[in-house]
CSV table of C-alpha atoms in Angstrom, one decimal:
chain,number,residue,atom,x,y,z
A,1,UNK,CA,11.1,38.8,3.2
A,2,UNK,CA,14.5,37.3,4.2
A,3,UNK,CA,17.4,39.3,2.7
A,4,UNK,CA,18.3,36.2,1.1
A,5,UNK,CA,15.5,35.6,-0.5
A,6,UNK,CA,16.3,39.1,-2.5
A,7,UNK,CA,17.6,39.1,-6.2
A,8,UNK,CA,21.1,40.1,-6.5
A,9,UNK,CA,20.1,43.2,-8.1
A,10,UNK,CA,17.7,43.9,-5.2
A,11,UNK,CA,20.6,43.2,-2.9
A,12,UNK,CA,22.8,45.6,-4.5
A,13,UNK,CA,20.2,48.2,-5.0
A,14,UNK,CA,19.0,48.3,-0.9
A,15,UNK,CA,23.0,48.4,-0.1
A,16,UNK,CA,23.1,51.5,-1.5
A,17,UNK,CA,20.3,52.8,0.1
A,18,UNK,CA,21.6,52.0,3.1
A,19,UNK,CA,25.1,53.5,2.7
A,20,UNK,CA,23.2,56.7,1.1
A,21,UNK,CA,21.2,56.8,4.4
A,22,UNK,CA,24.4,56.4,6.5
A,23,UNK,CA,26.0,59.1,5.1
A,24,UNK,CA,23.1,61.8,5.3
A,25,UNK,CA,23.1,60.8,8.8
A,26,UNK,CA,27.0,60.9,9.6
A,27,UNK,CA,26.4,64.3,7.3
A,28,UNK,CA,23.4,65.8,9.7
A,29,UNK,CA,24.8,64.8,12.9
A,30,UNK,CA,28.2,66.7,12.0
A,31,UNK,CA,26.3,69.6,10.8
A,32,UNK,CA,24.5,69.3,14.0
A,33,UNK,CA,27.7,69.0,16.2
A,34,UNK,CA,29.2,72.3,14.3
A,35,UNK,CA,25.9,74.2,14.5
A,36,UNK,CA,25.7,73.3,18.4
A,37,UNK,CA,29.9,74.1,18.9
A,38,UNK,CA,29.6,77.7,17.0
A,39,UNK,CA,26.2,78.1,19.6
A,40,UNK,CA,28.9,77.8,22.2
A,41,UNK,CA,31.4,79.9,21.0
A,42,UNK,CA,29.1,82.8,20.2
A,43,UNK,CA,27.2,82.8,23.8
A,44,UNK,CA,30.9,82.6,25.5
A,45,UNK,CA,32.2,85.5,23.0
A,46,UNK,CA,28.9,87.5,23.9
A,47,UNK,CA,29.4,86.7,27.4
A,48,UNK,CA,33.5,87.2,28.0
A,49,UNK,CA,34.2,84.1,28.6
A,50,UNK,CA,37.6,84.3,27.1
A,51,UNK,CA,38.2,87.6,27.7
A,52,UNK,CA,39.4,89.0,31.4
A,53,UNK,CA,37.0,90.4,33.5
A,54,UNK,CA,37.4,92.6,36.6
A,55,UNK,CA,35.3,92.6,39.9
A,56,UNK,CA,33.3,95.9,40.8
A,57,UNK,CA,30.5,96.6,42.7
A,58,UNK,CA,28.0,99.6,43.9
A,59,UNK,CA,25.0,100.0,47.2
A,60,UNK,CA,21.8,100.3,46.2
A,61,UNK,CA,18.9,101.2,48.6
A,62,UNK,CA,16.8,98.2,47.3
A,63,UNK,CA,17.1,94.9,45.1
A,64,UNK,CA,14.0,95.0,43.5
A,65,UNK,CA,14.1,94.5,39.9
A,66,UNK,CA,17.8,93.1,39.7
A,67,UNK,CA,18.7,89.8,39.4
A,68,UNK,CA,22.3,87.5,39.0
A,69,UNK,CA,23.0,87.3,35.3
A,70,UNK,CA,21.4,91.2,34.4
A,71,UNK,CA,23.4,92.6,31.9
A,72,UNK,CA,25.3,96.1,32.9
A,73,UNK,CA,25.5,98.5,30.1
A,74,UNK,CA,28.0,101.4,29.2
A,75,UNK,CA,27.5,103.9,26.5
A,76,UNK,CA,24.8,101.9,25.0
A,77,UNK,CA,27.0,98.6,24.7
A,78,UNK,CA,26.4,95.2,27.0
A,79,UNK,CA,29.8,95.4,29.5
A,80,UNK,CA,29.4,92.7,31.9
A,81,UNK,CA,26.7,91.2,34.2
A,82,UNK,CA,25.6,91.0,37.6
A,83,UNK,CA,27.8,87.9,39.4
A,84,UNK,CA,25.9,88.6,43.5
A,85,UNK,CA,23.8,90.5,45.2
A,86,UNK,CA,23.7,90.4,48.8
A,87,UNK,CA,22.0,92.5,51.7
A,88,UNK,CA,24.6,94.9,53.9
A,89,UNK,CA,24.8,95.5,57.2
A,90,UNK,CA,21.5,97.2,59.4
A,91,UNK,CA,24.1,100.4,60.3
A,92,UNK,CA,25.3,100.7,56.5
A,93,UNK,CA,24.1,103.6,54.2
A,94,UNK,CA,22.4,101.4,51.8
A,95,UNK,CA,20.3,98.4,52.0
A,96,UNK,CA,21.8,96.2,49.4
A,97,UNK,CA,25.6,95.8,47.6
A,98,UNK,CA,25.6,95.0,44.1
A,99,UNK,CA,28.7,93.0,42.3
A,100,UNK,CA,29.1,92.8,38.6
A,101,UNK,CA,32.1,92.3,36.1
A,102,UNK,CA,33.4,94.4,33.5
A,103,UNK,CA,35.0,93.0,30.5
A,104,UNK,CA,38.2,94.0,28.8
A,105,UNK,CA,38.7,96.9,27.5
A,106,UNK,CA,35.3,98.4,28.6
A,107,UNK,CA,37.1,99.2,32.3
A,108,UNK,CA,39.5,101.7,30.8
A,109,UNK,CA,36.4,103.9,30.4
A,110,UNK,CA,35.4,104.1,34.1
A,111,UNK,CA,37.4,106.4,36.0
A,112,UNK,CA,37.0,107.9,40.1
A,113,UNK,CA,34.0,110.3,38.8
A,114,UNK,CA,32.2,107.2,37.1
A,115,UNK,CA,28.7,106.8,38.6
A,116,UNK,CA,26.3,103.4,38.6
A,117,UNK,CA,22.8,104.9,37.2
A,118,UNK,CA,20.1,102.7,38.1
A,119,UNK,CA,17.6,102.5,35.3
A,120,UNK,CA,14.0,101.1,36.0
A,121,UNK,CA,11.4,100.0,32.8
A,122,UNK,CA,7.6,100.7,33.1
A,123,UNK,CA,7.5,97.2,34.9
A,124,UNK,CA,10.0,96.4,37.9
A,125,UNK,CA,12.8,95.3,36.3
A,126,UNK,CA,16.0,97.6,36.6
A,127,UNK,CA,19.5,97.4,35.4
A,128,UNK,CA,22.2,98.5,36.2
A,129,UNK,CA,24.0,101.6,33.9
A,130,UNK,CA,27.9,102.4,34.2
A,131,UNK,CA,28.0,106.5,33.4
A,132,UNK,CA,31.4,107.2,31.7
A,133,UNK,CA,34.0,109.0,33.6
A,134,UNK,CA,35.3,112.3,33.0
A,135,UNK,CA,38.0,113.2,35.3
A,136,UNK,CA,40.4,111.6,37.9
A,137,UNK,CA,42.9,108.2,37.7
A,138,UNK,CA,41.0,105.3,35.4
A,139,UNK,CA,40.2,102.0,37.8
A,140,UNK,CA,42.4,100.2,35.6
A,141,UNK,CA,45.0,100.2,33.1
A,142,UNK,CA,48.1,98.0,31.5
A,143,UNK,CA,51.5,99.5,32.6
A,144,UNK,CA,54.7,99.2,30.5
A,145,UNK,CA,55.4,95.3,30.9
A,146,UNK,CA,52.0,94.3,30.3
A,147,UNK,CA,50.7,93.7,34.0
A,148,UNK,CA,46.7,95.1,34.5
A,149,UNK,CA,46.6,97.4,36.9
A,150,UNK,CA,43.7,97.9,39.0
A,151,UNK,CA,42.9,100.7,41.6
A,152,UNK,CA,42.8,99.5,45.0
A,153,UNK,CA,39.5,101.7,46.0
A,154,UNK,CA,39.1,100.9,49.6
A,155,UNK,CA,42.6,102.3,50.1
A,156,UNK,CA,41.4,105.0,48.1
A,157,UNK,CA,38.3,105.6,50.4
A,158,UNK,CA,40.2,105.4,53.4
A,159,UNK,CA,43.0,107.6,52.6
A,160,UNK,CA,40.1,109.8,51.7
A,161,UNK,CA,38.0,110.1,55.1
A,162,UNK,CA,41.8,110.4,56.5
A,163,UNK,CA,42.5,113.6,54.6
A,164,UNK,CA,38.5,115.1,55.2
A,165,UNK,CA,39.2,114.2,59.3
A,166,UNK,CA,42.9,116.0,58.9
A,167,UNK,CA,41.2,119.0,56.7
A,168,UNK,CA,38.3,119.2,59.4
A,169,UNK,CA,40.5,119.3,63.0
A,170,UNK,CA,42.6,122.6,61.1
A,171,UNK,CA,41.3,125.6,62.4
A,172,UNK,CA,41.6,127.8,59.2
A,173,UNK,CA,38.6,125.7,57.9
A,174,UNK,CA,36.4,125.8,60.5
A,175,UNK,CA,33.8,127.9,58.5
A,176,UNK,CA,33.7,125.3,55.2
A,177,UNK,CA,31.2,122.9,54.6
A,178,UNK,CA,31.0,119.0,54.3
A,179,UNK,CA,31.3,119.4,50.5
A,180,UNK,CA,34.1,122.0,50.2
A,181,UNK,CA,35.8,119.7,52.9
A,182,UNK,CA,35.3,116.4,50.4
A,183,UNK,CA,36.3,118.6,48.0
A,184,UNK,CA,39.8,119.8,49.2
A,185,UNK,CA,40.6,116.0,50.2
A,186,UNK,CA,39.3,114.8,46.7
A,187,UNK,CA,41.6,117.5,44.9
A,188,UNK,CA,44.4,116.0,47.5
A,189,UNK,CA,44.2,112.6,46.8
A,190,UNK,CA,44.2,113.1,43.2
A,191,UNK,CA,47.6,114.9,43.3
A,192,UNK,CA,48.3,112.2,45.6
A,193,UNK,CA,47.3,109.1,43.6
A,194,UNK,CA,49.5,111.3,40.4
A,195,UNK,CA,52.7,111.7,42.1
A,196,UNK,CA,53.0,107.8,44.1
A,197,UNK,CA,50.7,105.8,41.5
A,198,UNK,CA,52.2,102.5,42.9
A,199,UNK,CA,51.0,102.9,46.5
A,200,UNK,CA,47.4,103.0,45.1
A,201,UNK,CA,47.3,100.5,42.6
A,202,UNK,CA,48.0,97.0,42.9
A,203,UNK,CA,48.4,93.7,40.0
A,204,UNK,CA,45.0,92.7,39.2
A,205,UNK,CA,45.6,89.3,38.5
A,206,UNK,CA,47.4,88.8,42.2
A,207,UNK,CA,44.9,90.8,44.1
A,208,UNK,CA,42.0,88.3,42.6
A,209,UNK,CA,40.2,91.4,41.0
A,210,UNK,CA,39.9,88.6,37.7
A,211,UNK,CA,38.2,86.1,39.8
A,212,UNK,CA,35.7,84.6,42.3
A,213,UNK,CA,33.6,87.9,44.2
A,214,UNK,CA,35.3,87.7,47.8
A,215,UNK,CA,34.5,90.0,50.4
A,216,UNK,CA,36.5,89.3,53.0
A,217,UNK,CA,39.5,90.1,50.5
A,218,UNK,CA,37.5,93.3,48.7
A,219,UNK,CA,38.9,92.1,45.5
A,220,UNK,CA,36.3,94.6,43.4
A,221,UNK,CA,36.5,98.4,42.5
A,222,UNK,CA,33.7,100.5,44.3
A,223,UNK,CA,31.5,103.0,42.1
A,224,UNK,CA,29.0,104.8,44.0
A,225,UNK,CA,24.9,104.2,42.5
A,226,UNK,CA,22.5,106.9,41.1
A,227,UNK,CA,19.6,105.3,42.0
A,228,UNK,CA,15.9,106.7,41.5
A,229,UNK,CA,12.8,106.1,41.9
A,230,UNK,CA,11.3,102.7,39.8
A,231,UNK,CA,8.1,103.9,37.5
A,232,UNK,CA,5.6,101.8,39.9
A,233,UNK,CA,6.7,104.0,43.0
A,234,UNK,CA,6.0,107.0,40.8
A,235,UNK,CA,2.8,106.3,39.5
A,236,UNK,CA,2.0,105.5,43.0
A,237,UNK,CA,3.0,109.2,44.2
A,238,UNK,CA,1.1,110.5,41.4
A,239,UNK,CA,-1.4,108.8,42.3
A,240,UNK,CA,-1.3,109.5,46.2
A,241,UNK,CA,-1.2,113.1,44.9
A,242,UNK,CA,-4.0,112.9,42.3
A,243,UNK,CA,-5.8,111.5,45.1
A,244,UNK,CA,-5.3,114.3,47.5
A,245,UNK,CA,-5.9,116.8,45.1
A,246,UNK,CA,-9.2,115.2,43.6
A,247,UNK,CA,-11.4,117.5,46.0
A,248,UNK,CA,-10.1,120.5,44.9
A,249,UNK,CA,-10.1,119.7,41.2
A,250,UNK,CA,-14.1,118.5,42.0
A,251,UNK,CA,-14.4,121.8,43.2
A,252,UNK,CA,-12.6,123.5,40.3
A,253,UNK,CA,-15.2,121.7,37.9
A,254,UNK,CA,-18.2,123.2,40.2
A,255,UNK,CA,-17.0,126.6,39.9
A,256,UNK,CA,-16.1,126.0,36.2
A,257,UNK,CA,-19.5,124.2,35.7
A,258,UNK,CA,-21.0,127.5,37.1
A,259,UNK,CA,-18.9,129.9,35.3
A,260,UNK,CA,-20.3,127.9,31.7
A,261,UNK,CA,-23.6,128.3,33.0
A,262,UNK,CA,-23.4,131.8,33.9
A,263,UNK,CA,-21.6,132.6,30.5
A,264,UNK,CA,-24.3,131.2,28.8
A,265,UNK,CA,-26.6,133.2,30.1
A,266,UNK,CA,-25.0,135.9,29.3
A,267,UNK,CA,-24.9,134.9,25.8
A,268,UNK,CA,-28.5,133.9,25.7
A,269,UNK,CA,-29.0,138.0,27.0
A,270,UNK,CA,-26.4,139.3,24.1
A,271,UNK,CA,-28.3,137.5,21.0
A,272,UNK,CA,-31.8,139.3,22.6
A,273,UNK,CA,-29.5,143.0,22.8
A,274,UNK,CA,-28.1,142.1,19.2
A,275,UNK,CA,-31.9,141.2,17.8
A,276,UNK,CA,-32.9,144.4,19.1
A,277,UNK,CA,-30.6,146.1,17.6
A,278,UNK,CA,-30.3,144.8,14.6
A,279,UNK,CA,-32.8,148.0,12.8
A,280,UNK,CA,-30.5,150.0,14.4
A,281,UNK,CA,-27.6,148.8,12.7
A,282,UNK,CA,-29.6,148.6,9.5
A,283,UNK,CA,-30.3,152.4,9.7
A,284,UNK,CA,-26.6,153.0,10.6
A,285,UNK,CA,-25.2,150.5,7.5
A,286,UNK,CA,-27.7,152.8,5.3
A,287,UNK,CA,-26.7,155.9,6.5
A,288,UNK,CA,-22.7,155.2,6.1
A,289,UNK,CA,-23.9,153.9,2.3
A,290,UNK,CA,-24.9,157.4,1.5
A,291,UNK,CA,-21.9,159.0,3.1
A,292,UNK,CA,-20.0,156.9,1.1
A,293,UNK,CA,-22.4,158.2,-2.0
A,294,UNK,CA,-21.3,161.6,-3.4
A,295,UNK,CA,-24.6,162.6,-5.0
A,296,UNK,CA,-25.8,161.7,-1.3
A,297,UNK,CA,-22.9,162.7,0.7
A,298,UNK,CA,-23.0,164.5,4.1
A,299,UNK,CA,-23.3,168.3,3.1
A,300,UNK,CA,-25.9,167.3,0.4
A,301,UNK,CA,-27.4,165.4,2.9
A,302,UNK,CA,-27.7,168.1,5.3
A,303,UNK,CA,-28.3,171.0,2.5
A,304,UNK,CA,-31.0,170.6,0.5
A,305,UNK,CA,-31.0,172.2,-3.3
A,306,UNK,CA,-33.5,174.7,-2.0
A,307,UNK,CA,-30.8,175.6,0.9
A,308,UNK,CA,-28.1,175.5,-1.6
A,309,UNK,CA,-29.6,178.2,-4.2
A,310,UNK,CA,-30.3,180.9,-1.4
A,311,UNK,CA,-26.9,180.5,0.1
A,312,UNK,CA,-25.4,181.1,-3.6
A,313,UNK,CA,-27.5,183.9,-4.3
A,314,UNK,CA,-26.4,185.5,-1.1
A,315,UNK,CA,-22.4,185.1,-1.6
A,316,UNK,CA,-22.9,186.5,-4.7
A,317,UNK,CA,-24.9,189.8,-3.4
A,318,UNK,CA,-22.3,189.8,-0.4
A,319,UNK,CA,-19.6,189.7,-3.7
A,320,UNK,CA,-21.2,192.6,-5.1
A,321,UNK,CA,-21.3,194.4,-2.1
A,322,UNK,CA,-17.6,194.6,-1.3
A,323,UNK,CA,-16.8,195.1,-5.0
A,324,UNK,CA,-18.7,198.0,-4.7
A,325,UNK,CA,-17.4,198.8,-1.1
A,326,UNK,CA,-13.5,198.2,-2.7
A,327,UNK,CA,-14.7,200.9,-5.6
A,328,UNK,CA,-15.7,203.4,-2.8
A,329,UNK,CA,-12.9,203.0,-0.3
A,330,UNK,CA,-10.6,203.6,-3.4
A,331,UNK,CA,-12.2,206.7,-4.4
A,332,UNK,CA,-12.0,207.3,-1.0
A,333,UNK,CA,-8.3,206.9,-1.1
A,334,UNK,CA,-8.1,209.3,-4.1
A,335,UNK,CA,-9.9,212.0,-2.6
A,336,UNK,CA,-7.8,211.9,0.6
A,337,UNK,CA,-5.0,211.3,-0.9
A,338,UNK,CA,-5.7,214.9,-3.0
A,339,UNK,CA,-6.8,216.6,-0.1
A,340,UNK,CA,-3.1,216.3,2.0
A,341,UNK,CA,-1.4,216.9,-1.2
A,342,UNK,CA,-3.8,220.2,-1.4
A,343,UNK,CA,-3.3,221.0,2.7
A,344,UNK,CA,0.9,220.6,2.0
A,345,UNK,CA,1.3,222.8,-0.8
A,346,UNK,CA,-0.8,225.4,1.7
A,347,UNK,CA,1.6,225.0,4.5
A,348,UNK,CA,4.6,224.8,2.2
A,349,UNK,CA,3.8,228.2,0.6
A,350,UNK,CA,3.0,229.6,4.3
A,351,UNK,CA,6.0,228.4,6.0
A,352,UNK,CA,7.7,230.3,2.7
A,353,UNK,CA,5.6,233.2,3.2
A,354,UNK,CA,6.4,234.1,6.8
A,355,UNK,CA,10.2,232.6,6.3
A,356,UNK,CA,10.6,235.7,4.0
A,357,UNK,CA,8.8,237.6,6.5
A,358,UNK,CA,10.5,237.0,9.1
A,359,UNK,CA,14.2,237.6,7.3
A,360,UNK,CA,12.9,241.1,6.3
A,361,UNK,CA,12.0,241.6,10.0
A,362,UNK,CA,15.1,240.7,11.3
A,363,UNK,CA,17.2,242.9,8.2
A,364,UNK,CA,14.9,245.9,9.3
A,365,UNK,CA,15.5,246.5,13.0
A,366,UNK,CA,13.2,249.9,13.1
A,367,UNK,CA,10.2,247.9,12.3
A,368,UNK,CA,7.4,247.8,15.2
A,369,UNK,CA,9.4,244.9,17.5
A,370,UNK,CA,6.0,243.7,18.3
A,371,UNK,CA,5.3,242.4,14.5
A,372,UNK,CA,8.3,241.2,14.4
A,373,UNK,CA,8.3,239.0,17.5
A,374,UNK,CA,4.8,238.1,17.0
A,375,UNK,CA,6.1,236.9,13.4
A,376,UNK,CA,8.9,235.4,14.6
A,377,UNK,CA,7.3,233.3,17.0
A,378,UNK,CA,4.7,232.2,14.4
A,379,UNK,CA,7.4,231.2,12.4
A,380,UNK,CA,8.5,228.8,15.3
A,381,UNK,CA,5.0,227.8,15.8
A,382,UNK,CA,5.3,226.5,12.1
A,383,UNK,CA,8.4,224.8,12.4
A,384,UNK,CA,7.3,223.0,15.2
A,385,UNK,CA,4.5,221.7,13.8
A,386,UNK,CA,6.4,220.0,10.9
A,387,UNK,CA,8.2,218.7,13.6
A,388,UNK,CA,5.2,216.8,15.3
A,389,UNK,CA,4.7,213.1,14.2
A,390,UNK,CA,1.2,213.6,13.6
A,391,UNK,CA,1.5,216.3,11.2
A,392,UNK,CA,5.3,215.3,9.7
A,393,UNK,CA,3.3,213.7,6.5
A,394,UNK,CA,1.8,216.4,5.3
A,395,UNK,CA,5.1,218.3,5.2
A,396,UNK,CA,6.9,215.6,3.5
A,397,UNK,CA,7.3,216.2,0.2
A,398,UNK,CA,4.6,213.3,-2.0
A,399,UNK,CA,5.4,211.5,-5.2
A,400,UNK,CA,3.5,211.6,-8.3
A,401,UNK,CA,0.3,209.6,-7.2
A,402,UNK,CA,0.1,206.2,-9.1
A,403,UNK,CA,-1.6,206.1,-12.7
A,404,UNK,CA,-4.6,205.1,-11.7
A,405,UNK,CA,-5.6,208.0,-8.9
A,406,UNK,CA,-4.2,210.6,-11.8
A,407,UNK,CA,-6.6,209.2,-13.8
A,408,UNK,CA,-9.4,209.0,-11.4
A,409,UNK,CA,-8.5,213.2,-11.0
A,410,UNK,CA,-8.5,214.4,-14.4
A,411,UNK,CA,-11.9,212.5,-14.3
């Protein structure tokens, strides 16, 4: 239907529509513009594009798994990202030269003893890792008016292999190594680099280091690669040496498989041994019960009741017997004891008796001389005796004998 053909109020109503609908569209389409603007701003913020970026590069052995626009990490944070990768020359060290940019003001972390580590996933991608530095002069840094610095590092290198061919020709270090003599001309060039920082470093802006990779001007900072070995060329050595050790682990299971069977056997053989002596053990478990028992301990066991009654009938006939063998040797003792009491009151009245004689002997000169020698040696006689130690006790002079023998006499 013709527009004209409308009612005014029909008119006037589809107007509206149609300036409602124009601006939800003028409304969408700057949404859409705005949305598509911030998308722009956010993937140049992520990638630096309006921050200042500096050129460095590294040697790798291989390319495989890295690829222009791979992001390089530092400390767990995206850095930069790789800008070329191009093959070196047949006579160089490594196969392939790697160059990425570092953003600002992530280069201040990578000094000389910064290393590349070369990380590898369990495909074959890899990426590229910047290791922070610890020691040395930083590759970059902004001096007093402002200006970035960066570190011109092929002067650096070839002042180095100056100073390592210089320490080498001296004949004082003749007897050092390759690495003591990189390390005397490291430890030089860093006192070096220290005292004349301006020979070594050059603007960063001038030198090109912010722009375009360029090798023919080596406008990038150098930092040597830790590269190892991706996960597929390790799973390929394990498996090369899985492979060549398969035979003998085949063989291992043989003898292993033999050793099981053998040990099996053996058991089979134990659980006939342990059925057969099973009673055994029975007996044993019974006999350590009664030990255990004290109405059937061992020396019951062993001594029957029968046994028991003669044995204590005889201790207590062998007890009477040396009660009455104690009462005998003490009469005994008694009777002896009255006997050399008896024997020294005889010798005591004869040593008195020929004492006196011999003193009236020796007052009375005109006595026979004979009887008077013969009593005066009879008197020595008796002296000596009571000098012998066999006969001294019965010459000593006894104490009353205890109650009991004076008893036992007047009995």
């Amino acid at each position: 239907m013709p527009l004209q053909d409308l009612t005014p109020e029909l008119r006037t109503r589809l107007r509206r529509a149609e300036r409602n609908v124009g601006w939800f569209v003028t409304l969408a389409a700057i949404v859409l513009i705005a949305g598509f603007a911030y998308y722009v701003y956010a993937t140049a913020k992520q990638r630096g594009w309006f921050v200042t970026k500096l050129n460095y590069s590294t040697s790798v052995d291989s390319a495989a798994g890295l690829a222009v626009g791979d992001p390089v990490t530092l400390m767990g944070f995206n850095v930069g990202e790789i800008t070329k990768i191009k093959p070196n020359d047949p006579v160089k060290e490594h196969g392939v030269s790697v160059f990425f940019n570092i953003r600002d003001p992530y280069w201040g972390y990578i000094w000389y003893d910064s290393r590349i580590r070369v990380n590898s996933d369990l495909l074959t991608h890899r990426s590229l890792e910047v290791v922070k530095g610890q020691s040395g002069p930083p590759s970059a840094y902004t001096n007093l008016d402002g200006s970035l610095m960066v570190e011109n590092s092929y002067l650096v290198y070839q002042q180095l292999t100056t100073l390592q061919a210089n320490l080498k020709s001296q004949p004082e270090n003749a007897g050092l190594t390759k690495n003591e003599i990189t390390a005397l001309a490291t430890n030089q060039l860093m006192e070096a680099i220290k005292s004349h920082r301006g020979n070594y470093y050059t603007n960063a802006v001038h030198a090109g280091f912010t722009s375009a990779i360029d090798t023919g001007k080596k406008n990038y900072y150098y930092i040597p690669a830790i590269e190892e070995q991706t996960l597929s060329d390790r799973l390929a050595e394990v498996a090369a040496r899985v492979q060549t050790a398969l035979p003998g682990i085949l063989s291992l299971t043989n003898k292993i498989n033999a050793v099981l069977t053998n040990a099996n056997f053996a058991v089979s053989q134990l659980n006939g041994t342990l059925a057969a002596t099973r009673p055994t053990l029975t007996n044993l478990a019974a006999i350590t019960d009664n030990l255990r028992d004290p109405h059937g301990s061992l020396g019951n066991w062993i001594l029957t009741s029968n046994l028991t009654d003669q044995i204590d009938q005889t201790m207590s006939s062998a007890r009477q017997t040396l009660n009455a063998a104690h009462e005998t040797l003490d009469i005994t003792d008694t009777n002896l004891v009255r006997l050399t009491t008896d024997l020294d009151a005889s010798l005591q009245h004869l040593s008195d008796l020929t004492s006196n004689l011999a003193n009236e002997v020796r007052g009375n000169t005109n006595l026979v001389s004979d009887l008077a020698t013969t009593i005066v040696h009879t008197d020595d006689l008796v002296q000596g005796l009571k000098k012998e130690w066999f006969l001294r006790g019965p010459f000593k002079k006894k104490n009353a004998p205890p109650a009991k023998n004076a008893n036992l006499q007047e009995k």
